[in-house]
PDB file of C-alpha atoms and ligand atoms in Angstrom:
ATOM      1  CA  MET A1133      -8.142   4.590  -5.656  1.00  0.00           C
ATOM      2  CA  LEU A1134      -8.238   1.799  -3.130  1.00  0.00           C
ATOM      3  CA  GLY A1135     -11.509   0.554  -1.785  1.00  0.00           C
ATOM      4  CA  SER A1136     -11.644   0.939   1.947  1.00  0.00           C
ATOM      5  CA  ILE A1137     -12.764  -1.954   4.063  1.00  0.00           C
ATOM      6  CA  LEU A1138     -13.098  -1.102   7.701  1.00  0.00           C
ATOM      7  CA  LEU A1139     -13.128  -4.094  10.008  1.00  0.00           C
ATOM      8  CA  ALA A1140     -13.057  -1.999  13.124  1.00  0.00           C
ATOM      9  CA  THR A1141     -12.065   1.492  14.095  1.00  0.00           C
ATOM     10  CA  ALA A1142      -9.249   2.450  16.421  1.00  0.00           C
ATOM     11  CA  SER A1143     -10.350   4.448  19.443  1.00  0.00           C
ATOM     12  CA  PRO A1144     -11.740   7.730  18.087  1.00  0.00           C
ATOM     13  CA  VAL A1145     -10.904  10.933  19.918  1.00  0.00           C
ATOM     14  CA  ALA A1146     -12.788  14.164  19.401  1.00  0.00           C
ATOM     15  CA  LYS A1147     -10.342  16.933  18.541  1.00  0.00           C
ATOM     16  CA  GLY A1148     -10.054  19.551  15.854  1.00  0.00           C
ATOM     17  CA  ALA A1149     -10.499  18.704  12.201  1.00  0.00           C
ATOM     18  CA  ILE A1150      -7.868  18.475   9.480  1.00  0.00           C
ATOM     19  CA  THR A1151      -8.524  21.526   7.321  1.00  0.00           C
ATOM     20  CA  VAL A1152      -5.280  21.860   5.358  1.00  0.00           C
ATOM     21  CA  THR A1153      -4.328  19.971   2.196  1.00  0.00           C
ATOM     22  CA  LYS A1154      -0.764  19.815   0.971  1.00  0.00           C
ATOM     23  CA  ASP A1155       1.039  17.835  -1.695  1.00  0.00           C
ATOM     24  CA  SER A1156       3.974  15.954  -0.219  1.00  0.00           C
ATOM     25  CA  GLY A1157       6.225  17.571  -2.833  1.00  0.00           C
ATOM     26  CA  ASP A1158       5.573  20.873  -1.049  1.00  0.00           C
ATOM     27  CA  PHE A1159       6.582  19.585   2.398  1.00  0.00           C
ATOM     28  CA  GLY A1160       9.393  21.360   4.205  1.00  0.00           C
ATOM     29  CA  TYR A1161      11.831  18.443   4.289  1.00  0.00           C
ATOM     30  CA  LEU A1162      12.189  16.159   1.292  1.00  0.00           C
ATOM     31  CA  TYR A1163      14.351  13.049   1.536  1.00  0.00           C
ATOM     32  CA  GLU A1164      14.221  11.694  -2.002  1.00  0.00           C
ATOM     33  CA  MET A1165      16.770   8.918  -1.382  1.00  0.00           C
ATOM     34  CA  SER A1166      19.241   9.953  -4.037  1.00  0.00           C
ATOM     35  CA  THR A1167      21.640  10.033  -1.100  1.00  0.00           C
ATOM     36  CA  ASN A1168      21.578   8.740   2.444  1.00  0.00           C
ATOM     37  CA  PRO A1169      19.362  11.122   4.481  1.00  0.00           C
ATOM     38  CA  SER A1170      21.711  10.699   7.457  1.00  0.00           C
ATOM     39  CA  GLY A1171      24.156  12.885   5.527  1.00  0.00           C
ATOM     40  CA  GLN A1172      21.583  15.603   4.880  1.00  0.00           C
ATOM     41  CA  ASP A1173      21.020  18.667   7.073  1.00  0.00           C
ATOM     42  CA  LEU A1174      17.867  20.182   5.596  1.00  0.00           C
ATOM     43  CA  ASP A1175      16.991  22.131   8.753  1.00  0.00           C
ATOM     44  CA  GLY A1176      20.466  23.673   8.877  1.00  0.00           C
ATOM     45  CA  ASN A1177      21.255  22.914  12.527  1.00  0.00           C
ATOM     46  CA  SER A1178      24.700  21.465  11.751  1.00  0.00           C
ATOM     47  CA  THR A1179      23.489  17.995  12.728  1.00  0.00           C
ATOM     48  CA  GLY A1180      22.649  15.172  10.336  1.00  0.00           C
ATOM     49  CA  ASP A1181      18.880  14.823  10.100  1.00  0.00           C
ATOM     50  CA  TRP A1182      18.808  11.029  10.490  1.00  0.00           C
ATOM     51  CA  PHE A1183      20.951   8.623  12.520  1.00  0.00           C
ATOM     52  CA  ASN A1184      24.093   7.661  10.631  1.00  0.00           C
ATOM     53  CA  ALA A1185      25.537   4.757  12.557  1.00  0.00           C
ATOM     54  CA  THR A1186      24.768   1.304  13.866  1.00  0.00           C
ATOM     55  CA  ALA A1187      22.842   0.692  17.066  1.00  0.00           C
ATOM     56  CA  ASN A1188      21.737  -2.648  18.481  1.00  0.00           C
ATOM     57  CA  GLY A1189      23.121  -4.361  15.377  1.00  0.00           C
ATOM     58  CA  LEU A1190      20.885  -2.444  12.964  1.00  0.00           C
ATOM     59  CA  THR A1191      21.634   0.512  10.744  1.00  0.00           C
ATOM     60  CA  ILE A1192      20.093   2.954   8.335  1.00  0.00           C
ATOM     61  CA  PRO A1193      19.986   1.551   4.780  1.00  0.00           C
ATOM     62  CA  GLN A1194      23.242   2.310   3.039  1.00  0.00           C
ATOM     63  CA  THR A1195      22.480   1.349  -0.536  1.00  0.00           C
ATOM     64  CA  TYR A1196      21.137   4.225  -2.641  1.00  0.00           C
ATOM     65  CA  SER A1197      20.507   3.532  -6.289  1.00  0.00           C
ATOM     66  CA  GLY A1198      18.213   5.168  -8.797  1.00  0.00           C
ATOM     67  CA  GLY A1199      16.645   7.422  -6.183  1.00  0.00           C
ATOM     68  CA  VAL A1200      15.625   4.663  -3.789  1.00  0.00           C
ATOM     69  CA  ALA A1201      16.981   3.394  -0.475  1.00  0.00           C
ATOM     70  CA  VAL A1202      17.427  -0.352  -0.573  1.00  0.00           C
ATOM     71  CA  SER A1203      17.189  -2.404   2.606  1.00  0.00           C
ATOM     72  CA  ASN A1204      19.683  -5.224   2.896  1.00  0.00           C
ATOM     73  CA  GLN A1205      18.593  -7.602   5.590  1.00  0.00           C
ATOM     74  CA  SER A1206      21.454 -10.001   4.919  1.00  0.00           C
ATOM     75  CA  ALA A1207      24.278  -7.451   5.116  1.00  0.00           C
ATOM     76  CA  GLY A1208      26.895  -8.038   7.822  1.00  0.00           C
ATOM     77  CA  THR A1209      25.110  -5.335   9.759  1.00  0.00           C
ATOM     78  CA  PRO A1210      21.522  -5.483   8.519  1.00  0.00           C
ATOM     79  CA  GLU A1211      20.457  -2.230   6.852  1.00  0.00           C
ATOM     80  CA  THR A1212      16.904  -2.067   7.961  1.00  0.00           C
ATOM     81  CA  LEU A1213      15.618   1.207   9.311  1.00  0.00           C
ATOM     82  CA  PHE A1214      15.582   4.992   9.492  1.00  0.00           C
ATOM     83  CA  ARG A1215      15.743   6.539  12.959  1.00  0.00           C
ATOM     84  CA  THR A1216      15.855   9.951  14.626  1.00  0.00           C
ATOM     85  CA  ASP A1217      16.360   9.046  18.277  1.00  0.00           C
ATOM     86  CA  TYR A1218      19.208  11.444  19.127  1.00  0.00           C
ATOM     87  CA  GLY A1219      19.694  15.077  20.044  1.00  0.00           C
ATOM     88  CA  GLY A1220      19.384  17.502  17.134  1.00  0.00           C
ATOM     89  CA  SER A1221      17.708  15.006  14.799  1.00  0.00           C
ATOM     90  CA  ILE A1222      15.215  16.389  12.309  1.00  0.00           C
ATOM     91  CA  THR A1223      12.255  15.485  14.513  1.00  0.00           C
ATOM     92  CA  ARG A1224      13.732  16.660  17.808  1.00  0.00           C
ATOM     93  CA  ASN A1225      14.928  19.932  16.290  1.00  0.00           C
ATOM     94  CA  THR A1226      11.650  20.768  14.565  1.00  0.00           C
ATOM     95  CA  LEU A1227       9.066  19.585  17.111  1.00  0.00           C
ATOM     96  CA  ALA A1228       8.871  21.522  20.366  1.00  0.00           C
ATOM     97  CA  ASN A1229       6.674  19.286  22.468  1.00  0.00           C
ATOM     98  CA  ALA A1230       4.073  16.557  22.724  1.00  0.00           C
ATOM     99  CA  ASN A1231       1.480  18.609  20.839  1.00  0.00           C
ATOM    100  CA  SER A1232       3.590  19.906  17.935  1.00  0.00           C
ATOM    101  CA  PRO A1233       1.792  18.913  14.728  1.00  0.00           C
ATOM    102  CA  TRP A1234       3.452  17.269  11.732  1.00  0.00           C
ATOM    103  CA  THR A1235       2.791  15.265   8.594  1.00  0.00           C
ATOM    104  CA  VAL A1236       4.937  12.586   7.040  1.00  0.00           C
ATOM    105  CA  GLU A1237       4.520  10.691   3.778  1.00  0.00           C
ATOM    106  CA  VAL A1238       6.572   7.627   2.920  1.00  0.00           C
ATOM    107  CA  SER A1239       6.640   5.791  -0.426  1.00  0.00           C
ATOM    108  CA  VAL A1240       7.755   2.171  -0.117  1.00  0.00           C
ATOM    109  CA  ARG A1241       7.484  -1.157  -1.895  1.00  0.00           C
ATOM    110  CA  LYS A1242       8.109  -4.704  -0.835  1.00  0.00           C
ATOM    111  CA  THR A1243      10.807  -6.391  -2.900  1.00  0.00           C
ATOM    112  CA  GLY A1244      10.955  -9.833  -1.317  1.00  0.00           C
ATOM    113  CA  GLY A1245      11.236 -11.979   1.760  1.00  0.00           C
ATOM    114  CA  THR A1246       8.645 -13.224   4.201  1.00  0.00           C
ATOM    115  CA  GLN A1247       6.817 -10.711   6.348  1.00  0.00           C
ATOM    116  CA  GLY A1248       6.718 -10.869  10.148  1.00  0.00           C
ATOM    117  CA  ALA A1249       3.729 -11.039  12.473  1.00  0.00           C
ATOM    118  CA  ASP A1250       3.249  -7.264  12.085  1.00  0.00           C
ATOM    119  CA  GLY A1251       4.098  -7.042   8.382  1.00  0.00           C
ATOM    120  CA  TRP A1252       7.094  -5.882   6.323  1.00  0.00           C
ATOM    121  CA  PHE A1253       7.447  -2.131   6.961  1.00  0.00           C
ATOM    122  CA  GLY A1254       6.496  -0.052   9.972  1.00  0.00           C
ATOM    123  CA  VAL A1255       6.408   3.605  10.931  1.00  0.00           C
ATOM    124  CA  ALA A1256       6.480   4.548  14.620  1.00  0.00           C
ATOM    125  CA  MET A1257       6.657   8.092  15.965  1.00  0.00           C
ATOM    126  CA  GLN A1258       6.630   9.684  19.393  1.00  0.00           C
ATOM    127  CA  ASN A1259       6.713  13.449  19.839  1.00  0.00           C
ATOM    128  CA  PRO A1260       9.232  14.904  22.302  1.00  0.00           C
ATOM    129  CA  GLY A1261       7.640  14.760  25.750  1.00  0.00           C
ATOM    130  CA  ALA A1262       4.650  12.718  24.605  1.00  0.00           C
ATOM    131  CA  SER A1263       3.452   9.798  26.679  1.00  0.00           C
ATOM    132  CA  GLN A1264       1.958   7.958  23.710  1.00  0.00           C
ATOM    133  CA  SER A1265       3.143   7.069  20.190  1.00  0.00           C
ATOM    134  CA  VAL A1266       1.665   5.986  16.877  1.00  0.00           C
ATOM    135  CA  ARG A1267       2.578   2.919  14.851  1.00  0.00           C
ATOM    136  CA  VAL A1268       1.321   1.906  11.401  1.00  0.00           C
ATOM    137  CA  ASN A1269       2.470  -1.178   9.445  1.00  0.00           C
ATOM    138  CA  PHE A1270       2.349  -2.291   5.832  1.00  0.00           C
ATOM    139  CA  GLU A1271       1.489  -5.977   5.714  1.00  0.00           C
ATOM    140  CA  ASP A1272       1.153  -8.210   2.629  1.00  0.00           C
ATOM    141  CA  ASP A1273      -2.648  -7.972   2.559  1.00  0.00           C
ATOM    142  CA  ARG A1274      -3.567  -5.115   4.890  1.00  0.00           C
ATOM    143  CA  VAL A1275      -2.447  -2.069   6.820  1.00  0.00           C
ATOM    144  CA  SER A1276      -2.404  -2.373  10.588  1.00  0.00           C
ATOM    145  CA  TYR A1277      -2.641   0.355  13.202  1.00  0.00           C
ATOM    146  CA  ARG A1278      -1.317  -0.423  16.659  1.00  0.00           C
ATOM    147  CA  THR A1279      -4.079  -0.431  19.224  1.00  0.00           C
ATOM    148  CA  SER A1280      -2.339  -2.197  22.082  1.00  0.00           C
ATOM    149  CA  PRO A1281      -2.389  -5.042  22.832  1.00  0.00           C
ATOM    150  CA  THR A1282      -3.460  -5.960  19.289  1.00  0.00           C
ATOM    151  CA  ASN A1283      -3.461  -4.244  15.898  1.00  0.00           C
ATOM    152  CA  THR A1284      -6.534  -2.900  14.144  1.00  0.00           C
ATOM    153  CA  ASP A1285      -6.630  -3.902  10.467  1.00  0.00           C
ATOM    154  CA  TYR A1286      -7.591  -1.736   7.497  1.00  0.00           C
ATOM    155  CA  LEU A1287      -7.785  -2.301   3.741  1.00  0.00           C
ATOM    156  CA  LEU A1288      -7.918  -6.047   4.342  1.00  0.00           C
ATOM    157  CA  GLY A1289      -7.499  -7.992   1.097  1.00  0.00           C
ATOM    158  CA  ILE A1290      -5.569  -5.305  -0.755  1.00  0.00           C
ATOM    159  CA  ASN A1291      -2.261  -6.654  -2.107  1.00  0.00           C
ATOM    160  CA  PHE A1292       0.509  -4.502  -0.655  1.00  0.00           C
ATOM    161  CA  ALA A1293       3.159  -7.030  -1.647  1.00  0.00           C
ATOM    162  CA  ASP A1294       2.617  -6.465  -5.379  1.00  0.00           C
ATOM    163  CA  GLY A1295       6.026  -4.881  -5.971  1.00  0.00           C
ATOM    164  CA  GLU A1296       4.457  -1.455  -6.583  1.00  0.00           C
ATOM    165  CA  PHE A1297       5.192   1.637  -4.516  1.00  0.00           C
ATOM    166  CA  HIS A1298       2.551   2.521  -1.934  1.00  0.00           C
ATOM    167  CA  THR A1299       2.305   5.690   0.113  1.00  0.00           C
ATOM    168  CA  MET A1300       1.612   5.986   3.805  1.00  0.00           C
ATOM    169  CA  ARG A1301       0.780   9.445   5.106  1.00  0.00           C
ATOM    170  CA  ILE A1302       0.384  10.138   8.813  1.00  0.00           C
ATOM    171  CA  ALA A1303      -0.751  13.550  10.076  1.00  0.00           C
ATOM    172  CA  TYR A1304      -0.564  14.450  13.758  1.00  0.00           C
ATOM    173  CA  GLU A1305      -2.602  17.385  15.029  1.00  0.00           C
ATOM    174  CA  GLY A1306      -1.435  17.198  18.658  1.00  0.00           C
ATOM    175  CA  SER A1307      -3.297  15.923  21.728  1.00  0.00           C
ATOM    176  CA  ASP A1308      -2.586  12.297  20.759  1.00  0.00           C
ATOM    177  CA  SER A1309      -4.730  12.535  17.605  1.00  0.00           C
ATOM    178  CA  TYR A1310      -3.565  10.953  14.321  1.00  0.00           C
ATOM    179  CA  PHE A1311      -4.876  10.595  10.771  1.00  0.00           C
ATOM    180  CA  VAL A1312      -3.652   7.990   8.281  1.00  0.00           C
ATOM    181  CA  TRP A1313      -3.930   7.777   4.493  1.00  0.00           C
ATOM    182  CA  ILE A1314      -2.792   4.836   2.397  1.00  0.00           C
ATOM    183  CA  ASP A1315      -2.415   5.660  -1.306  1.00  0.00           C
ATOM    184  CA  ASP A1316      -4.449   8.808  -0.520  1.00  0.00           C
ATOM    185  CA  THR A1317      -7.302   6.792   1.020  1.00  0.00           C
ATOM    186  CA  LEU A1318      -8.199   7.983   4.528  1.00  0.00           C
ATOM    187  CA  LEU A1319      -8.388   5.226   7.144  1.00  0.00           C
ATOM    188  CA  ASN A1320     -10.138   7.404   9.717  1.00  0.00           C
ATOM    189  CA  THR A1321     -13.918   7.750   9.588  1.00  0.00           C
ATOM    190  CA  ASP A1322     -13.566  11.406   8.605  1.00  0.00           C
ATOM    191  CA  LEU A1323     -11.232  14.389   8.893  1.00  0.00           C
ATOM    192  CA  SER A1324     -12.436  15.320  12.348  1.00  0.00           C
ATOM    193  CA  THR A1325     -12.090  11.910  14.003  1.00  0.00           C
ATOM    194  CA  GLY A1326      -8.485  11.251  14.939  1.00  0.00           C
ATOM    195  CA  PHE A1327      -7.051   7.915  16.041  1.00  0.00           C
ATOM    196  CA  ALA A1328      -5.507   7.787  19.502  1.00  0.00           C
ATOM    197  CA  GLY A1329      -1.848   6.729  19.449  1.00  0.00           C
ATOM    198  CA  GLY A1330      -2.143   3.268  20.954  1.00  0.00           C
ATOM    199  CA  ASN A1331       1.549   2.331  20.699  1.00  0.00           C
ATOM    200  CA  GLY A1332       2.586   3.233  24.238  1.00  0.00           C
ATOM    201  CA  SER A1333       5.743   5.160  25.044  1.00  0.00           C
ATOM    202  CA  PHE A1334       8.982   3.991  23.413  1.00  0.00           C
ATOM    203  CA  ASN A1335      11.078   7.175  23.405  1.00  0.00           C
ATOM    204  CA  THR A1336      10.043  10.176  25.489  1.00  0.00           C
ATOM    205  CA  GLY A1337      12.836  12.251  23.937  1.00  0.00           C
ATOM    206  CA  GLY A1338      10.977  11.964  20.656  1.00  0.00           C
ATOM    207  CA  SER A1339      11.864   9.868  17.633  1.00  0.00           C
ATOM    208  CA  TRP A1340      10.878   8.177  14.447  1.00  0.00           C
ATOM    209  CA  PHE A1341      11.570   4.562  13.605  1.00  0.00           C
ATOM    210  CA  MET A1342      10.820   3.531  10.044  1.00  0.00           C
ATOM    211  CA  GLY A1343      11.373   0.192   8.374  1.00  0.00           C
ATOM    212  CA  ASP A1344      12.285  -2.925  10.335  1.00  0.00           C
ATOM    213  CA  PHE A1345      12.697  -1.840  13.947  1.00  0.00           C
ATOM    214  CA  SER A1346      10.845  -4.682  15.634  1.00  0.00           C
ATOM    215  CA  GLY A1347      10.881  -8.471  15.873  1.00  0.00           C
ATOM    216  CA  GLY A1348       7.415  -8.421  14.309  1.00  0.00           C
ATOM    217  CA  ILE A1349       8.626  -6.957  11.013  1.00  0.00           C
ATOM    218  CA  ALA A1350      10.583  -8.776   8.305  1.00  0.00           C
ATOM    219  CA  GLY A1351      11.091  -8.699   4.542  1.00  0.00           C
ATOM    220  CA  ASP A1352      12.957  -6.605   1.986  1.00  0.00           C
ATOM    221  CA  TRP A1353      11.830  -3.210   0.715  1.00  0.00           C
ATOM    222  CA  GLU A1354      12.806  -0.049  -1.102  1.00  0.00           C
ATOM    223  CA  VAL A1355      11.927   3.475  -0.003  1.00  0.00           C
ATOM    224  CA  ASP A1356      11.417   6.034  -2.782  1.00  0.00           C
ATOM    225  CA  TYR A1357      11.050   8.982  -0.430  1.00  0.00           C
ATOM    226  CA  ILE A1358      10.331  10.208   3.082  1.00  0.00           C
ATOM    227  CA  ARG A1359       8.736  13.676   3.021  1.00  0.00           C
ATOM    228  CA  TYR A1360       8.145  15.521   6.261  1.00  0.00           C
ATOM    229  CA  ASP A1361       6.379  18.724   7.194  1.00  0.00           C
ATOM    230  CA  ALA A1362       6.735  20.199  10.686  1.00  0.00           C
ATOM    231  CA  GLY A1363       4.004  22.370  12.180  1.00  0.00           C
ATOM    232  CA  THR A1364       1.145  21.234   9.935  1.00  0.00           C
ATOM    233  CA  ALA A1365      -1.278  18.321   9.939  1.00  0.00           C
ATOM    234  CA  ALA A1366      -2.220  18.103   6.260  1.00  0.00           C
ATOM    235  CA  ALA A1367      -4.446  15.868   4.158  1.00  0.00           C
ATOM    236  CA  PRO A1368      -3.379  14.908   0.612  1.00  0.00           C
ATOM    237  CA  VAL A1369      -4.469  17.235  -2.186  1.00  0.00           C
ATOM    238  CA  PRO A1370      -7.494  15.661  -3.931  1.00  0.00           C
ATOM    239  CA  GLU A1371      -6.584  13.885  -7.154  1.00  0.00           C
ATOM    240  CA  PRO A1372      -6.984  15.981 -10.341  1.00  0.00           C
ATOM    241  CA  GLY A1373      -9.343  13.346 -11.736  1.00  0.00           C
ATOM    242  CA  ILE A1374     -11.768  13.877  -8.891  1.00  0.00           C
ATOM    243  CA  ILE A1375     -11.611  17.670  -9.281  1.00  0.00           C
ATOM    244  CA  LEU A1376     -12.142  17.274 -13.032  1.00  0.00           C
ATOM    245  CA  LEU A1377     -15.155  15.017 -12.517  1.00  0.00           C
ATOM    246  CA  GLY A1378     -16.567  17.584 -10.113  1.00  0.00           C
ATOM    247  CA  ALA A1379     -16.038  20.376 -12.643  1.00  0.00           C
ATOM    248  CA  ILE A1380     -17.712  18.351 -15.391  1.00  0.00           C
ATOM    249  CA  GLY A1381     -20.652  17.761 -13.062  1.00  0.00           C
ATOM    250  CA  VAL A1382     -20.984  21.500 -12.397  1.00  0.00           C
ATOM    251  CA  LEU A1383     -20.810  22.255 -16.138  1.00  0.00           C
ATOM    252  CA  ALA A1384     -23.536  19.693 -16.840  1.00  0.00           C
ATOM    253  CA  LEU A1385     -25.683  21.238 -14.138  1.00  0.00           C
ATOM    254  CA  LEU A1386     -25.191  24.752 -15.560  1.00  0.00           C
ATOM    255  CA  ARG A1387     -26.118  23.545 -19.055  1.00  0.00           C
ATOM    256  CA  ARG A1388     -29.226  21.871 -17.724  1.00  0.00           C
ATOM    257  CA  ARG A1389     -30.303  25.114 -16.066  1.00  0.00           C
ATOM    258  CA  ARG A1390     -29.960  26.953 -19.364  1.00  0.00           C
TER     259      ARG A1390
HETATM  260 CA1   CA B1658      19.841  18.794  10.708  1.00  0.00          CA
HETATM  261 CA1   CA B1659      13.246   8.797  -4.716  1.00  0.00          CA
END
């Protein structure tokens, strides 16, 4: 478990609390990167779930090996990001409006290169019809949350460029309220204090951008999975070790009472 070092908090907004826990393996849409997710149609709407072509000289990673998607920044057309900014994409087809809740969990590791001003891997999401979006970045030694005009830093001093896979989970409960977990550690103060989006409006039709979609992001990475659940804002299931410790504590208490 990562220690959490809070330098500052993004603007808190009082909304409902996150009351549901769900393992990412139980999410509705699992992109495990054995194949290119642009060729998958998990919601059965006869449209590929992720963008499958090149736009603005960038394209969805095309190298899939051993269950991971490998970015190739030096390919003729750099393979650098996942995107859903088109009609019928998985996000546009499953989210009705600006307040439709969702949860996403991404597992990614840095494999090389020099990071940009905003780090080496970003996730940005705007609901259809929303006027605000969220953006969270993995950097070499921190995680940053976009609070325009600057980023707010979390987990400062943790090595996220160690070659190991790290998970980023973002849960959206609607009303511009987001929760973020890194390796199952919550960045928010608690489960009832959402972060406001803070990333402005980049696509009112609704879309995800994941990977290197900005001049502030650079470096090579591999994605092990992108798991997405529509309709639910869910926290990670507590680790078995923590549950076990709790159970042992209860047993000790019962024995003491006897
Ligand atoms: Ca589809
Ligand atoms: Ca995988």
